[in-house]
Amino acid sequence: QVQLVESGGGVVQAGGSLRLSCTASGHTFSSYNMGWFRQAPGKEREVAAVISRSGANTYYAGSVKGRFTISRDNAKNTMYLQMNSLKPEDTAVYYCAAGPSTWPLRVGAASYDYWGRGTQVTVSS
């Protein structure tokens, strides 16, 4: 069983940056692939980025590639999402998720078993 808690959301102007953190309970963090998903009002939850259990492999949605960086520190049971050059369309609730250590990396929300409660990111014009 994994418990996930996100932090770091807030309000930022377009072009600005935010760094999200997700901290997991226990010391089984390194057994899971992890991902950041986001959901804007009226839209389906979509993947932003995924990272393998070791951190060696990553996946980015085309909409965030080149602007966002996913990383993890297994010693701290923490995953991060560095978001740069933020755009108003990045506004969403961002969720941390954990799932089985699979290959290839899975990008569908249904593939992930554990979820945080989400943190709001609002990018103003």
Coordinates of C-alpha atoms in Angstrom, one line a residue:
Q1 CA 0.0 0.0 0.0
V2 CA 1.3 3.4 -1.0
Q3 CA 0.2 6.8 0.2
L4 CA 1.1 9.8 -1.9
V5 CA 1.1 13.5 -1.1
E6 CA 1.6 16.3 -3.6
S7 CA 2.9 19.8 -2.8
G8 CA 4.2 22.9 -4.6
G9 CA 1.1 24.0 -6.6
G10 CA 0.1 27.6 -6.7
V11 CA -0.6 30.6 -8.9
V12 CA 2.1 31.8 -11.4
Q13 CA 2.2 34.1 -14.3
A14 CA 2.7 32.8 -17.8
G15 CA 6.4 32.2 -18.5
G16 CA 7.1 31.4 -14.8
S17 CA 8.1 28.2 -13.1
L18 CA 6.9 25.9 -10.4
R19 CA 8.3 22.7 -8.9
L20 CA 5.9 20.1 -7.7
S21 CA 6.9 17.4 -5.2
C22 CA 5.3 14.0 -4.4
T23 CA 6.3 12.2 -1.3
A24 CA 5.4 8.5 -0.8
S25 CA 5.0 6.6 2.4
G26 CA 7.2 3.6 3.3
H27 CA 10.4 2.4 1.8
T28 CA 8.9 0.6 -1.2
F29 CA 9.0 3.7 -3.4
S30 CA 11.7 2.4 -5.6
S31 CA 9.6 -0.6 -6.6
Y32 CA 7.1 1.6 -8.5
N33 CA 7.0 3.5 -11.8
M34 CA 5.7 7.0 -11.0
G35 CA 3.8 9.6 -13.0
W36 CA 2.4 13.1 -13.0
F37 CA -1.1 13.4 -14.5
R38 CA -3.1 16.5 -14.8
Q39 CA -6.8 17.3 -15.3
A40 CA -8.2 20.7 -16.4
P41 CA -11.9 21.6 -15.9
G42 CA -14.1 19.8 -18.4
K43 CA -11.3 17.6 -19.7
E44 CA -10.1 14.1 -19.1
R45 CA -7.1 13.3 -16.9
E46 CA -4.0 13.1 -19.1
V47 CA -0.4 12.1 -18.6
A48 CA 2.2 14.8 -18.2
A49 CA 5.2 12.7 -17.5
V50 CA 6.2 9.2 -16.3
I51 CA 9.4 7.9 -14.8
S52 CA 10.7 4.4 -14.3
R53 CA 11.5 3.0 -10.9
S54 CA 15.2 3.7 -11.2
G55 CA 14.7 7.1 -12.8
A56 CA 16.6 6.0 -15.9
N57 CA 13.7 6.2 -18.3
T58 CA 11.1 8.9 -18.8
Y59 CA 8.2 9.8 -20.9
Y60 CA 6.7 13.3 -21.6
A61 CA 3.5 14.3 -23.2
G62 CA 4.1 16.3 -26.4
S63 CA 2.4 19.3 -24.8
V64 CA 5.0 19.6 -22.0
K65 CA 8.1 18.1 -23.6
G66 CA 11.0 20.6 -23.4
R67 CA 9.4 22.6 -20.6
F68 CA 8.8 20.0 -17.9
T69 CA 11.3 17.7 -16.2
I70 CA 10.4 14.7 -14.1
S71 CA 12.8 13.3 -11.6
R72 CA 12.9 11.2 -8.5
D73 CA 15.0 10.7 -5.4
N74 CA 14.4 7.2 -4.1
A75 CA 16.4 7.8 -1.0
K76 CA 13.9 10.5 -0.1
N77 CA 10.8 8.7 -1.4
T78 CA 10.1 11.8 -3.5
M79 CA 9.3 12.5 -7.1
Y80 CA 9.5 16.0 -8.6
L81 CA 8.1 17.8 -11.6
Q82 CA 10.0 21.0 -12.6
M83 CA 7.7 23.1 -14.7
N84 CA 9.2 25.9 -16.7
S85 CA 7.8 28.4 -19.3
L86 CA 4.4 27.8 -18.0
K87 CA 1.4 28.5 -20.2
P88 CA -2.2 29.2 -19.3
E89 CA -3.2 25.9 -20.8
D90 CA -1.1 24.2 -18.2
T91 CA -3.7 25.2 -15.6
A92 CA -5.0 22.0 -14.0
V93 CA -5.0 19.9 -10.9
Y94 CA -1.8 17.9 -11.0
Y95 CA -1.8 14.3 -9.5
C96 CA 1.0 12.1 -8.4
A97 CA 0.5 8.4 -9.3
A98 CA 2.3 5.1 -8.6
G99 CA 2.0 1.9 -10.6
P100 CA 3.7 -1.4 -11.4
S101 CA 7.3 -1.4 -12.7
T102 CA 6.5 -2.2 -16.3
W103 CA 8.3 -2.0 -19.6
P104 CA 7.5 -0.2 -21.8
L105 CA 6.4 2.6 -19.6
R106 CA 2.6 3.0 -19.4
V107 CA 1.0 6.4 -19.9
G108 CA -2.7 5.7 -19.3
A109 CA -4.1 6.7 -15.9
A110 CA -5.8 3.4 -15.6
S111 CA -2.4 1.7 -15.4
Y112 CA -1.7 3.4 -12.1
D113 CA -2.9 2.0 -8.8
Y114 CA -2.2 4.7 -6.2
W115 CA -3.0 8.4 -6.4
G116 CA -2.4 11.5 -4.4
R117 CA -5.2 14.0 -3.8
G118 CA -3.8 16.5 -6.3
T119 CA -2.4 20.0 -6.2
Q120 CA -3.8 23.0 -8.1
V121 CA -1.6 24.8 -10.6
T122 CA -3.0 28.0 -12.1
V123 CA -1.1 30.0 -14.8
S124 CA -2.4 33.5 -15.3
S125 CA -2.0 35.6 -18.5

